[in-house]
mmCIF file of C-alpha atoms in Angstrom:
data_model
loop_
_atom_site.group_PDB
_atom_site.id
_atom_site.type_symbol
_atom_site.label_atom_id
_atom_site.label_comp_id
_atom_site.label_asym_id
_atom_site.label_seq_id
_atom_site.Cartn_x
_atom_site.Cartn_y
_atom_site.Cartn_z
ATOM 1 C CA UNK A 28 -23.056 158.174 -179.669
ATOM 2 C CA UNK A 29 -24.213 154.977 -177.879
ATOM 3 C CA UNK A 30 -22.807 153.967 -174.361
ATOM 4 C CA UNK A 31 -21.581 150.553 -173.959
ATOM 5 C CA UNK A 32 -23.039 149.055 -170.390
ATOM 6 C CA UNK A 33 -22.305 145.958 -169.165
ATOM 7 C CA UNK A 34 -25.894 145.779 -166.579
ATOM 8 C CA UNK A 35 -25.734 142.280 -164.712
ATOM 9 C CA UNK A 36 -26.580 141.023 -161.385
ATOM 10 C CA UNK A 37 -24.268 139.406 -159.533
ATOM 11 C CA UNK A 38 -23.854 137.558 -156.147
ATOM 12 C CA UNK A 39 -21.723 139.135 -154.061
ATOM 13 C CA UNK A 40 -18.825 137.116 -154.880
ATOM 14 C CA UNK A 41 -19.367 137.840 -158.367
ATOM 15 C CA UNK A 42 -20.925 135.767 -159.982
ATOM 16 C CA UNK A 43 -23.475 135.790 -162.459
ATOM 17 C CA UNK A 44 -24.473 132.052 -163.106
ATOM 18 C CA UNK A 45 -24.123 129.471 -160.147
ATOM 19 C CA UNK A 46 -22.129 126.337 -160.831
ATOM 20 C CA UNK A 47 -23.573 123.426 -163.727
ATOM 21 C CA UNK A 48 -25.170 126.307 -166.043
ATOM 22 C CA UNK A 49 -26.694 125.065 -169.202
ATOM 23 C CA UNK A 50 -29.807 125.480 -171.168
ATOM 24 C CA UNK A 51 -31.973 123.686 -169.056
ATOM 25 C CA UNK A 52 -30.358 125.525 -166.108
ATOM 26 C CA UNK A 53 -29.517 128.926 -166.961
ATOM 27 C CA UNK A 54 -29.178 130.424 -163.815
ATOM 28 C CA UNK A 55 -26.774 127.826 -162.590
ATOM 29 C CA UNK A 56 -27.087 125.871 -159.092
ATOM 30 C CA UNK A 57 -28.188 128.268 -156.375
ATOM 31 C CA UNK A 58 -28.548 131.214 -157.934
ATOM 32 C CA UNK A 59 -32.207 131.773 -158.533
ATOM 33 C CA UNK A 60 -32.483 134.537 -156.540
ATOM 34 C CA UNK A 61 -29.650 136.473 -158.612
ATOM 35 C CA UNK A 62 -33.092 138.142 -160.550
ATOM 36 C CA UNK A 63 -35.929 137.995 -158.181
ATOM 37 C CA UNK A 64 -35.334 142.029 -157.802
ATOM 38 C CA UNK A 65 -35.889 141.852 -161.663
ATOM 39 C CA UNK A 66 -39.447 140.261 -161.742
ATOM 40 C CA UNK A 67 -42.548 141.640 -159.818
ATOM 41 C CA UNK A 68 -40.707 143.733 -157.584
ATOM 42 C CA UNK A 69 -42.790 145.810 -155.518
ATOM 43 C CA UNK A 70 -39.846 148.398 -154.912
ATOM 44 C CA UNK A 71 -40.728 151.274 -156.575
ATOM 45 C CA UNK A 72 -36.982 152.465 -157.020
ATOM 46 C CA UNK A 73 -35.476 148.925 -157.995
ATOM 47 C CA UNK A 74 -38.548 148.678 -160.658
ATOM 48 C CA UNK A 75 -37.885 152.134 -161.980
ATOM 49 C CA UNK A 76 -34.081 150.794 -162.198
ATOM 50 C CA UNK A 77 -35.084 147.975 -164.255
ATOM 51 C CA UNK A 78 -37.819 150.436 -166.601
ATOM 52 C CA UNK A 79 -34.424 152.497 -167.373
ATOM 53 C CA UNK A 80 -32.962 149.698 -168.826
ATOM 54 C CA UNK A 81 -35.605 148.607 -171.281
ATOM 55 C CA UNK A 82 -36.545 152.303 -172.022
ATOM 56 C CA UNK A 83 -32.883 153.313 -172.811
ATOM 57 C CA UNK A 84 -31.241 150.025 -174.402
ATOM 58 C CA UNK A 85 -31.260 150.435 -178.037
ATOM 59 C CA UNK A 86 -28.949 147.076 -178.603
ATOM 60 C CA UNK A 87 -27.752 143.989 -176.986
ATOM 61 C CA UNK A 88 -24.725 142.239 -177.519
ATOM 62 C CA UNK A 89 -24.230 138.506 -175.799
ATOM 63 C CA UNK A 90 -21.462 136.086 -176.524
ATOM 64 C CA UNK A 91 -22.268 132.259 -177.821
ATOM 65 C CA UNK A 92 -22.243 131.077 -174.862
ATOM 66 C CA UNK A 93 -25.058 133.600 -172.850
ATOM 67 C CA UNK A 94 -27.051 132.811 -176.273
ATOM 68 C CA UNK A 95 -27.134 128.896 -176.002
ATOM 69 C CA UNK A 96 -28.348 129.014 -172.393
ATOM 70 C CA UNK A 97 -30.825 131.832 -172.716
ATOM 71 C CA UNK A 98 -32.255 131.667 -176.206
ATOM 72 C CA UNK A 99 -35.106 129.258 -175.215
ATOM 73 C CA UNK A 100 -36.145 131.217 -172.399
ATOM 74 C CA UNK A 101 -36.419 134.770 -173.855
ATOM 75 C CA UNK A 102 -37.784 133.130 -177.173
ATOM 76 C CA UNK A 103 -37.960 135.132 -180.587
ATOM 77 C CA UNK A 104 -38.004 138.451 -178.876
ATOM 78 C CA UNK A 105 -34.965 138.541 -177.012
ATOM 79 C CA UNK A 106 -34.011 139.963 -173.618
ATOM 80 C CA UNK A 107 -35.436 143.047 -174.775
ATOM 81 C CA UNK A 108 -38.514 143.372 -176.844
ATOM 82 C CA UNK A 109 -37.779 144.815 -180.113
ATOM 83 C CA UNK A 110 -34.371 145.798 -179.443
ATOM 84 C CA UNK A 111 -31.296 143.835 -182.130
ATOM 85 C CA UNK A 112 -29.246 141.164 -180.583
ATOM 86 C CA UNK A 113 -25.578 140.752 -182.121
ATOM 87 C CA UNK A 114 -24.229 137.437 -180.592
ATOM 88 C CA UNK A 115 -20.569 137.316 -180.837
ATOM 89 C CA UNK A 116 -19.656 133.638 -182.055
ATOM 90 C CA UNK A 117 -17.175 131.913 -183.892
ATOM 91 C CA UNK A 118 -19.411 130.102 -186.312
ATOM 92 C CA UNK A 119 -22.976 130.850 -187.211
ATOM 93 C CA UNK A 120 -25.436 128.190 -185.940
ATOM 94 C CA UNK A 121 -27.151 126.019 -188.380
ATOM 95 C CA UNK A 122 -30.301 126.369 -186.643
ATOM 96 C CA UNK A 123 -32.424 129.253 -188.238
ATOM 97 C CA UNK A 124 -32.960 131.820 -185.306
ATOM 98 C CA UNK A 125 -35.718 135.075 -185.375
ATOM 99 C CA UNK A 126 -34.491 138.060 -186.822
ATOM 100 C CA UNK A 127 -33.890 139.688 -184.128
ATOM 101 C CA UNK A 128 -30.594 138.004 -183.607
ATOM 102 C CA UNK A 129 -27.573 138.881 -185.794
ATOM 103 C CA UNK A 130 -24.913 136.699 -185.714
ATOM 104 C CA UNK A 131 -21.406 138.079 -186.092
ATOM 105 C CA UNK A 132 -17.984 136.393 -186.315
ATOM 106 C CA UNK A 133 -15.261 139.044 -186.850
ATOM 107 C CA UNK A 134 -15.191 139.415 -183.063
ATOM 108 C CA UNK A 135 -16.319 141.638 -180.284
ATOM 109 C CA UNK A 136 -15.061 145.122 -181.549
ATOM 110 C CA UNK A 137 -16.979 144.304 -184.429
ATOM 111 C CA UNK A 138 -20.084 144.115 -182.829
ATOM 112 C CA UNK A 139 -19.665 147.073 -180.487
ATOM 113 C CA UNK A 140 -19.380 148.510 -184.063
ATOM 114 C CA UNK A 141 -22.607 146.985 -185.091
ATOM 115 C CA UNK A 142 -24.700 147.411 -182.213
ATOM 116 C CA UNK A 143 -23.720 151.233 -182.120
ATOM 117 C CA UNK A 144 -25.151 151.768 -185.145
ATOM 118 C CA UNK A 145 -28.129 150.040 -184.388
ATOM 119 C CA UNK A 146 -28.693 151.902 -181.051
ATOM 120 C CA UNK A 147 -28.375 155.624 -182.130
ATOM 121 C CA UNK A 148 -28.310 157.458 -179.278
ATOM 122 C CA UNK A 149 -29.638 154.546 -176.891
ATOM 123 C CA UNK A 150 -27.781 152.268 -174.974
ATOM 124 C CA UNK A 151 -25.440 149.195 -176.206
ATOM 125 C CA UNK A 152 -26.170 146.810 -173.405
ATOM 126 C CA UNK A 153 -23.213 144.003 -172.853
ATOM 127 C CA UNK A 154 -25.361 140.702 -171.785
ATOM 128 C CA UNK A 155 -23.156 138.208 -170.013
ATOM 129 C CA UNK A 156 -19.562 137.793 -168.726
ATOM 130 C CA UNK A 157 -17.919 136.751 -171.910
ATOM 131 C CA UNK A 158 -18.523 139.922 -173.846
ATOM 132 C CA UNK A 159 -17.865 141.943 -171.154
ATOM 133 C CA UNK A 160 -14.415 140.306 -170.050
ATOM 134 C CA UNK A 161 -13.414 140.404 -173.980
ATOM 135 C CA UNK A 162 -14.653 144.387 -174.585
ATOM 136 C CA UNK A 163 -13.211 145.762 -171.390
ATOM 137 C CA UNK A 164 -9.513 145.648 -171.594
ATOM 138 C CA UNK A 165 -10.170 146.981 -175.482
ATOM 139 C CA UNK A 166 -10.787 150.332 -174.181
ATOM 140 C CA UNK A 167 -14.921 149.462 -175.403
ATOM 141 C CA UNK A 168 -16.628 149.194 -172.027
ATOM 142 C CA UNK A 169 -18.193 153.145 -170.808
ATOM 143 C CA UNK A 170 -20.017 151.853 -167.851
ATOM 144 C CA UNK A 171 -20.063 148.890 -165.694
ATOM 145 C CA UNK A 172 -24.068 148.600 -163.965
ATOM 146 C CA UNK A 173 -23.975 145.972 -161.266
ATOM 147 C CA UNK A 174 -26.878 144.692 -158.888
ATOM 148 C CA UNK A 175 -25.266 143.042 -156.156
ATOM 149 C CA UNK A 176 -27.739 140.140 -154.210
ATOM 150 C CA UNK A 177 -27.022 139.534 -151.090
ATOM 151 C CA UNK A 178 -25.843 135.757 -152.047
ATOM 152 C CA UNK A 179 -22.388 133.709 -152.204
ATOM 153 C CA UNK A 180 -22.454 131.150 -154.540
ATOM 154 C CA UNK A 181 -19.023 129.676 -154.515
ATOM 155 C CA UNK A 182 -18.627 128.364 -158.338
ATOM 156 C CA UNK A 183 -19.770 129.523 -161.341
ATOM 157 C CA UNK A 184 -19.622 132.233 -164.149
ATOM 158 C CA UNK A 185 -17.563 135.374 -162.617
ATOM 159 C CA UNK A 186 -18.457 138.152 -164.526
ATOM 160 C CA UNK A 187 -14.847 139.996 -164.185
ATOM 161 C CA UNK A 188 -12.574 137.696 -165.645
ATOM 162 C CA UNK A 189 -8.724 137.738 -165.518
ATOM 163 C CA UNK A 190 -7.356 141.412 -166.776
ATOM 164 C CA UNK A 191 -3.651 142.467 -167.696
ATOM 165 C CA UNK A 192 -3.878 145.040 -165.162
ATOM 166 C CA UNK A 193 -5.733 146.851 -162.609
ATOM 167 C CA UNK A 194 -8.911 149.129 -164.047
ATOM 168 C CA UNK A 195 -10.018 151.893 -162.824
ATOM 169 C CA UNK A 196 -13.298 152.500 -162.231
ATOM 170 C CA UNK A 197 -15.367 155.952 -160.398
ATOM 171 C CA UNK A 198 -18.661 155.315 -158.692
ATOM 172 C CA UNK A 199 -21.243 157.138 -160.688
ATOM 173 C CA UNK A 200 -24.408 156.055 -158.656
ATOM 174 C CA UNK A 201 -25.551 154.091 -155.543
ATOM 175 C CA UNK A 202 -29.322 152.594 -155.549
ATOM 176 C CA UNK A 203 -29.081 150.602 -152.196
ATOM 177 C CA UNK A 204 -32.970 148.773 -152.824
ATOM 178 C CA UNK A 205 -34.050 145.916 -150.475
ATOM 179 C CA UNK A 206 -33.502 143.044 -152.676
ATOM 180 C CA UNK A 207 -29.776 144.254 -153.932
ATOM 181 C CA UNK A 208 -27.508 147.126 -153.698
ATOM 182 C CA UNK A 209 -27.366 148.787 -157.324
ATOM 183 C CA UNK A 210 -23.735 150.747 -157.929
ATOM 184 C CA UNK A 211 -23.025 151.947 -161.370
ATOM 185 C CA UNK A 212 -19.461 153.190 -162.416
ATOM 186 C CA UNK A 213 -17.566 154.528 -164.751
ATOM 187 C CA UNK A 214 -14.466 152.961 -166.742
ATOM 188 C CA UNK A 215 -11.885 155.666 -166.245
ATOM 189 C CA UNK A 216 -8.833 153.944 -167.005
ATOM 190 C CA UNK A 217 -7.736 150.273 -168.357
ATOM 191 C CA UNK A 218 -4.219 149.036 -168.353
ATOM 192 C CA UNK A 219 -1.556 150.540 -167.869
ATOM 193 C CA UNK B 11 -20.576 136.593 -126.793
ATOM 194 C CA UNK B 12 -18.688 137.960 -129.267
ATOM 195 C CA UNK B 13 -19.352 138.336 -132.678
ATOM 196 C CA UNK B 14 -17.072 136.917 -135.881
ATOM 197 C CA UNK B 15 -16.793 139.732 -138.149
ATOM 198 C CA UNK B 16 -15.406 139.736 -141.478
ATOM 199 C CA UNK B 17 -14.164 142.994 -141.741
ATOM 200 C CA UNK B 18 -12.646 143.496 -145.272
ATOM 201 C CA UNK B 19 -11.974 145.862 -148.138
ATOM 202 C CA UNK B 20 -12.365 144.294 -151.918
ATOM 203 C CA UNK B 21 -12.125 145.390 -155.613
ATOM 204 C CA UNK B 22 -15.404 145.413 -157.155
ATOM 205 C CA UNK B 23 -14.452 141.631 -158.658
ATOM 206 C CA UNK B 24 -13.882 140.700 -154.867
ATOM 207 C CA UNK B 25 -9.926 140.839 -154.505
ATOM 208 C CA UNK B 26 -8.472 141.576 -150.949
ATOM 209 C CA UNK B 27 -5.076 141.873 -152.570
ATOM 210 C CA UNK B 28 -3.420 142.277 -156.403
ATOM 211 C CA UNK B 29 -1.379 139.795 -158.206
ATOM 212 C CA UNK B 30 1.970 139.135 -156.710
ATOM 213 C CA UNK B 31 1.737 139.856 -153.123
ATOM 214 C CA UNK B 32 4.238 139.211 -150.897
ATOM 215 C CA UNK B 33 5.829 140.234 -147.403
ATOM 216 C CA UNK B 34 7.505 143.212 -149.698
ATOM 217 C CA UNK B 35 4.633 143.900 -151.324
ATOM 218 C CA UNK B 36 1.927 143.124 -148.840
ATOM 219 C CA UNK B 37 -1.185 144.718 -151.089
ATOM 220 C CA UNK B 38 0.100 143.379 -154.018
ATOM 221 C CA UNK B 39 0.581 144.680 -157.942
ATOM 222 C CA UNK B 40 -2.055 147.716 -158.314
ATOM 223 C CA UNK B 41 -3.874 147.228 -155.457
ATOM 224 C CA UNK B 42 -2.549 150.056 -153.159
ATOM 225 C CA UNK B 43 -5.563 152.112 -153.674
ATOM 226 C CA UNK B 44 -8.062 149.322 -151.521
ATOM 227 C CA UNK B 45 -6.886 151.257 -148.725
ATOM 228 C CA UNK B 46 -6.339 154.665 -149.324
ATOM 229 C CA UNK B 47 -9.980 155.061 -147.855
ATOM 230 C CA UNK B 48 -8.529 154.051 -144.300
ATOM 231 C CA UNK B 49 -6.080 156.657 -144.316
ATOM 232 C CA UNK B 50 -6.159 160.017 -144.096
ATOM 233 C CA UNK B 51 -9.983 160.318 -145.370
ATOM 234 C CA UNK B 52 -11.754 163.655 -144.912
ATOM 235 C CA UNK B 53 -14.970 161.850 -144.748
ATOM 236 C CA UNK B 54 -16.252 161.711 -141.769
ATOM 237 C CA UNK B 55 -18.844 158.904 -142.335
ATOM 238 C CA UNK B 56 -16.284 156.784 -143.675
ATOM 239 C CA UNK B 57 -13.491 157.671 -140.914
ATOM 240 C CA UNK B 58 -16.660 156.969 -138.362
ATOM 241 C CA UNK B 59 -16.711 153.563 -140.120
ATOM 242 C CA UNK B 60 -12.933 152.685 -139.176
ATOM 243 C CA UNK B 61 -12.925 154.101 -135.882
ATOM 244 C CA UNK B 62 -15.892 152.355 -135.076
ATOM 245 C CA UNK B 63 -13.852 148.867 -136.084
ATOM 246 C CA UNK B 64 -10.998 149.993 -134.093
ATOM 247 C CA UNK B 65 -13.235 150.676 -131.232
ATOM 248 C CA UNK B 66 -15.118 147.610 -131.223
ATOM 249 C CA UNK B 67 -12.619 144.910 -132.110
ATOM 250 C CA UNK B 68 -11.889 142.729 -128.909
ATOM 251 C CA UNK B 69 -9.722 139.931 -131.025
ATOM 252 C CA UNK B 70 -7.997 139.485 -134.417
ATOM 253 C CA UNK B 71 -7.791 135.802 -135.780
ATOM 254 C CA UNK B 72 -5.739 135.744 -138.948
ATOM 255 C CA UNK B 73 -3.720 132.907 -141.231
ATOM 256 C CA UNK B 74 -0.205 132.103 -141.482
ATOM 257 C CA UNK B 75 -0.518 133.520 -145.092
ATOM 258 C CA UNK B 76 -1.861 137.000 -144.328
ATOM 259 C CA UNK B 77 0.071 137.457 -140.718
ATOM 260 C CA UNK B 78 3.976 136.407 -143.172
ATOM 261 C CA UNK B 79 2.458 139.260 -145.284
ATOM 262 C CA UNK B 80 2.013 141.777 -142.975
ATOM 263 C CA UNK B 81 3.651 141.426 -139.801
ATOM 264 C CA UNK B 82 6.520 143.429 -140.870
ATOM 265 C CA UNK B 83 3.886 146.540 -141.640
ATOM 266 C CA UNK B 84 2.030 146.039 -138.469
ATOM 267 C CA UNK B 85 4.815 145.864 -136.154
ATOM 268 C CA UNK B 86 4.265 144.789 -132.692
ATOM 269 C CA UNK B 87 0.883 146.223 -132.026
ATOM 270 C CA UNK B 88 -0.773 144.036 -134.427
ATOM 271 C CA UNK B 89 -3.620 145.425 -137.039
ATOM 272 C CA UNK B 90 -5.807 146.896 -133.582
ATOM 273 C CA UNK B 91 -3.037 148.187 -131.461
ATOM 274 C CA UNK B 92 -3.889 146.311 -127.269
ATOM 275 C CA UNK B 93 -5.991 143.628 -129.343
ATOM 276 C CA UNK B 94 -4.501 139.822 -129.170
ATOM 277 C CA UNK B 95 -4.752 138.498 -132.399
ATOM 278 C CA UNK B 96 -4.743 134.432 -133.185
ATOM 279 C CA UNK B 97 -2.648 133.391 -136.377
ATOM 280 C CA UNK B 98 -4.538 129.796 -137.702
ATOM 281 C CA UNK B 99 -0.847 127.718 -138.728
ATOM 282 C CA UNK B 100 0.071 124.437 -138.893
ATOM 283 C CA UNK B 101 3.368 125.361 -137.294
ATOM 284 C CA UNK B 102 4.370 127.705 -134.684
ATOM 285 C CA UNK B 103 7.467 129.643 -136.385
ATOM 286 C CA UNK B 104 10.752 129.446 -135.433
ATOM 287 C CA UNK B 105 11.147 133.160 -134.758
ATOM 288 C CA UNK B 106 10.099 134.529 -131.246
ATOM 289 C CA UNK B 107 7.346 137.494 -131.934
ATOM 290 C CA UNK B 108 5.994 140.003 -130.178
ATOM 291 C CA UNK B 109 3.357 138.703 -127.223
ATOM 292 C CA UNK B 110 0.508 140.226 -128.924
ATOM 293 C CA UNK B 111 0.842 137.179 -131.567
ATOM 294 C CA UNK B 112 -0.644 134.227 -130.459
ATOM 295 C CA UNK B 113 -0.422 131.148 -132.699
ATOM 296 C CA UNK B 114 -2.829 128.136 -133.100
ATOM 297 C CA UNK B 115 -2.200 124.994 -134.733
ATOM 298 C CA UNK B 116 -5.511 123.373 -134.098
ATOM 299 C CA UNK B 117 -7.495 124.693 -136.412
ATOM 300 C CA UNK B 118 -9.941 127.972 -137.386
ATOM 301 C CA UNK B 119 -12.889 126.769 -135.149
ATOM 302 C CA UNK B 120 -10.260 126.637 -132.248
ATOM 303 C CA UNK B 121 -9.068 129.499 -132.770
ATOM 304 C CA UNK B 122 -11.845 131.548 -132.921
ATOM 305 C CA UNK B 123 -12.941 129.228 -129.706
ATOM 306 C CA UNK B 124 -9.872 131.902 -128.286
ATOM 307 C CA UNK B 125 -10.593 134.602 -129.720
ATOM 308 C CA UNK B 126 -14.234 135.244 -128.601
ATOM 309 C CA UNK B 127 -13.167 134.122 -124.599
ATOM 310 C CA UNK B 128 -10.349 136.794 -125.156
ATOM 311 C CA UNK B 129 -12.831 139.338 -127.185
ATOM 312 C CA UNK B 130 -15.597 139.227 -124.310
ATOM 313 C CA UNK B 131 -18.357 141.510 -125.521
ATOM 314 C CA UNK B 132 -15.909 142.947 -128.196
ATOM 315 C CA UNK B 133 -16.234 142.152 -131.277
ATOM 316 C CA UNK B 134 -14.073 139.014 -133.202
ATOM 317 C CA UNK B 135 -12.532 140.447 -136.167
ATOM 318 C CA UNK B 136 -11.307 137.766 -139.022
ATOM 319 C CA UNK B 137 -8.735 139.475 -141.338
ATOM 320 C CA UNK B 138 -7.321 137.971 -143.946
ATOM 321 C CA UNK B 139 -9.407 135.604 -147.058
ATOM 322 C CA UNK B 140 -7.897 132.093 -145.915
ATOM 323 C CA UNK B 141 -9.292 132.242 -142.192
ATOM 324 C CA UNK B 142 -13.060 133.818 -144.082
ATOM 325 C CA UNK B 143 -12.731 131.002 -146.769
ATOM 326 C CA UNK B 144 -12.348 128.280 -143.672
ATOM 327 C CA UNK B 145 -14.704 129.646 -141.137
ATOM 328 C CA UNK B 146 -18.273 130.591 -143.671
ATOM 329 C CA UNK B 147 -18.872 126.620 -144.097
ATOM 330 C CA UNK B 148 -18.245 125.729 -140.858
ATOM 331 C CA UNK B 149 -20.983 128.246 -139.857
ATOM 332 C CA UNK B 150 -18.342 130.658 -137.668
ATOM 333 C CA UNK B 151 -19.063 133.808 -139.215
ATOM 334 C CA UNK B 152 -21.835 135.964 -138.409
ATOM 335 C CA UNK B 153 -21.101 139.152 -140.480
ATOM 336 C CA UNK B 154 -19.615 139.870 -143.410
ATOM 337 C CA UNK B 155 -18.820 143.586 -143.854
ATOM 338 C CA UNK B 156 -16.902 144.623 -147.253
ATOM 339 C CA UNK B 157 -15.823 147.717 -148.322
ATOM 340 C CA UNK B 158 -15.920 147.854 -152.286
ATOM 341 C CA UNK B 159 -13.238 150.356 -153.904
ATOM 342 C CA UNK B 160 -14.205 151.253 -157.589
ATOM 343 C CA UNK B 161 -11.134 149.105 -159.128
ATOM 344 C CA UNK B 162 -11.154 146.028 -161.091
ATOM 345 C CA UNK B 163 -7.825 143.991 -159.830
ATOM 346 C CA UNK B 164 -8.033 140.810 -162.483
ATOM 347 C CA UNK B 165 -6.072 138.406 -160.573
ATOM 348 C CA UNK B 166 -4.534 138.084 -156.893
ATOM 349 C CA UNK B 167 -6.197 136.629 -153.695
ATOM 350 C CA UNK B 168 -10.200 136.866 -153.812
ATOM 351 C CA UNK B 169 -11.965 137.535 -150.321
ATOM 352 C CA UNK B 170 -14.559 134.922 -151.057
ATOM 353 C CA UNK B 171 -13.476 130.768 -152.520
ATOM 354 C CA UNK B 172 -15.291 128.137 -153.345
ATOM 355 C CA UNK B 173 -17.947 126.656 -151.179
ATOM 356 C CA UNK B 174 -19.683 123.910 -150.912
ATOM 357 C CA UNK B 175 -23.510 125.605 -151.690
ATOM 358 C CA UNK B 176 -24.923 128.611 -151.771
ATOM 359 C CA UNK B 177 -24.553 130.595 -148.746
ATOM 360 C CA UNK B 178 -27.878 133.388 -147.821
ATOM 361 C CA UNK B 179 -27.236 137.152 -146.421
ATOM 362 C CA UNK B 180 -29.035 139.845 -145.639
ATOM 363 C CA UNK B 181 -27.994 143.545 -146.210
ATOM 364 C CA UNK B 182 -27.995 145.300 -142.416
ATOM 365 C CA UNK B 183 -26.163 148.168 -143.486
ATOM 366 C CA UNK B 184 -25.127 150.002 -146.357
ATOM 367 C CA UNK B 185 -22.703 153.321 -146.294
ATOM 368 C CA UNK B 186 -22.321 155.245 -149.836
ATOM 369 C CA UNK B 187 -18.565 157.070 -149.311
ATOM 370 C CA UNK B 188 -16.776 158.923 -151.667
ATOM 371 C CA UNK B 189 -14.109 156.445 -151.340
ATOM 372 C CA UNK B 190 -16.053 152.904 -151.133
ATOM 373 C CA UNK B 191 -19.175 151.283 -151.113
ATOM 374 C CA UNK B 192 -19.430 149.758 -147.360
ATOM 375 C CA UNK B 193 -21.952 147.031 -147.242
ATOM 376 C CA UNK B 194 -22.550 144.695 -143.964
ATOM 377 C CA UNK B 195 -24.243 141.495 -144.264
ATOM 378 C CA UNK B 196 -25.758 139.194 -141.878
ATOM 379 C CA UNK B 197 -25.321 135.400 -142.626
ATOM 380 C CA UNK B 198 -28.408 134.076 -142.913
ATOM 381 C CA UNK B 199 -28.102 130.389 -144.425
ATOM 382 C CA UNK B 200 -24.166 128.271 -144.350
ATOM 383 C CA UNK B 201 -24.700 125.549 -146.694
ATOM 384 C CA UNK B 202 -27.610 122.866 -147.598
#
């Protein structure tokens, strides 16, 4: 059964857009740098990090929001070539899109659905902060991947959002490369 | 001269305390766990970590906020027990405290001005996220050391605010515990 991973980079304050975002911006003000480790890296452990990713991510699911901004820069392929994309919206865009991108407006849990079935036994990567903050306290979040860059940026997207209540998490791995420090962990417990 | 350390744990989404925090409930809701790594750890690495804090800590500058919060668990000795420590207020209180307390009304840059002739070749330790928050812009802190506990808080007091512009670190250290992720940073670039 496919794991859901939310993989982002983030500044160290948490953030994974700077501030005025948009689709002719969409890394935000300042933050740039948030992906340089992503993109000709010549860190052999932080590239194998990165190969993981692609090798093992069977589908991606973005909110509407992620989508907008990034569409025009990852183009008909998506973040990840030949991999689905389910963007969780509340109304199907009018603009014709490639096929790689499903559309689906029956909410989050929903697409987890979808995207699980897509992915077989690969990985459901969770693409953005929206997604993430809405699957989490639904129990539908296994793993939480974060590259942190040595950065502050002050304003922006946060990828944790507000929660009901504290989650637990257990550190499952520690990558500490020289352009960010790479900690992946478990979800063992939300709410309550 | 001294170096301005902050020295401070955090939830992975960058909390220093949980919702609801108050003199009675210093930590705040859920948020007891930040510091169970302090206390009583078997690690050795991570209780060299402390002691190594303890040891090199010449001055304490805190804010009113944090020092209402937490002078009734401190006690007289402070956080560092024979370390003066420098609470940023706009008012002295009213109540007479112990002679460890020292309390500033002229700002954070004055304050740590006091601290580092008090700290000598000690280190400068800034506790708290209020006297952090006011002292990064102005270009007062030289390190930023966090100690990230697996734990997703949602909502209370985050270590790092708003600023201005992107701020620049660099990683200097980076200790993998069972308990926490301890990552030191050198400020690089305040601002601009």
């Amino acid at each position: 059964m496919a794991l859901v991973i939310s993989d982002m980079s983030i500044s160290l304050d948490g953030y994974v857009t700077g501030p005025n975002d948009s689709r002719e911006n969409p890394f935000g003000d300042g933050a740039g740098t948030l992906h340089d480790w992503i993109f000709g890296n010549p860190d052999e452990a932080e590239r194998a990090i990165m190969q993981e990713a692609l090798d093992n991510t069977g589908a991606v699911i973005m909110g509407r929001t992620s989508f907008d901004k990034c569409v025009d820069m990852w183009g008909e392929n998506g973040p990840v070539a030949g991999v689905p994309i389910f963007v969780v919206t509340h109304h199907e865009p009018a603009e014709r899109y490639p096929s790689a991108y499903t559309f689906v407006t029956d909410g989050v849990a929903r697409a987890i659905e979808l995207a699980k079935e897509a992915a077989g036994d690969k990985v459901v990567g969770l693409h953005g902060a929206t997604v993430m903050q809405q699957a989490l306290p639904l129990g539908l979040v296994d793993e939480v991947f974060v590259h942190i860059v040595p950065l502050l940026l002050g304003a922006g997207t946060p990828l944790f959002g507000s929660l009901g209540s504290a989650v637990t998490l257990e550190r499952s791995d520690a990558i500490v490369g020289p352009s960010a420090t790479h900690l992946r962990f478990r979800v063992v417990k939300t709410g309550g």
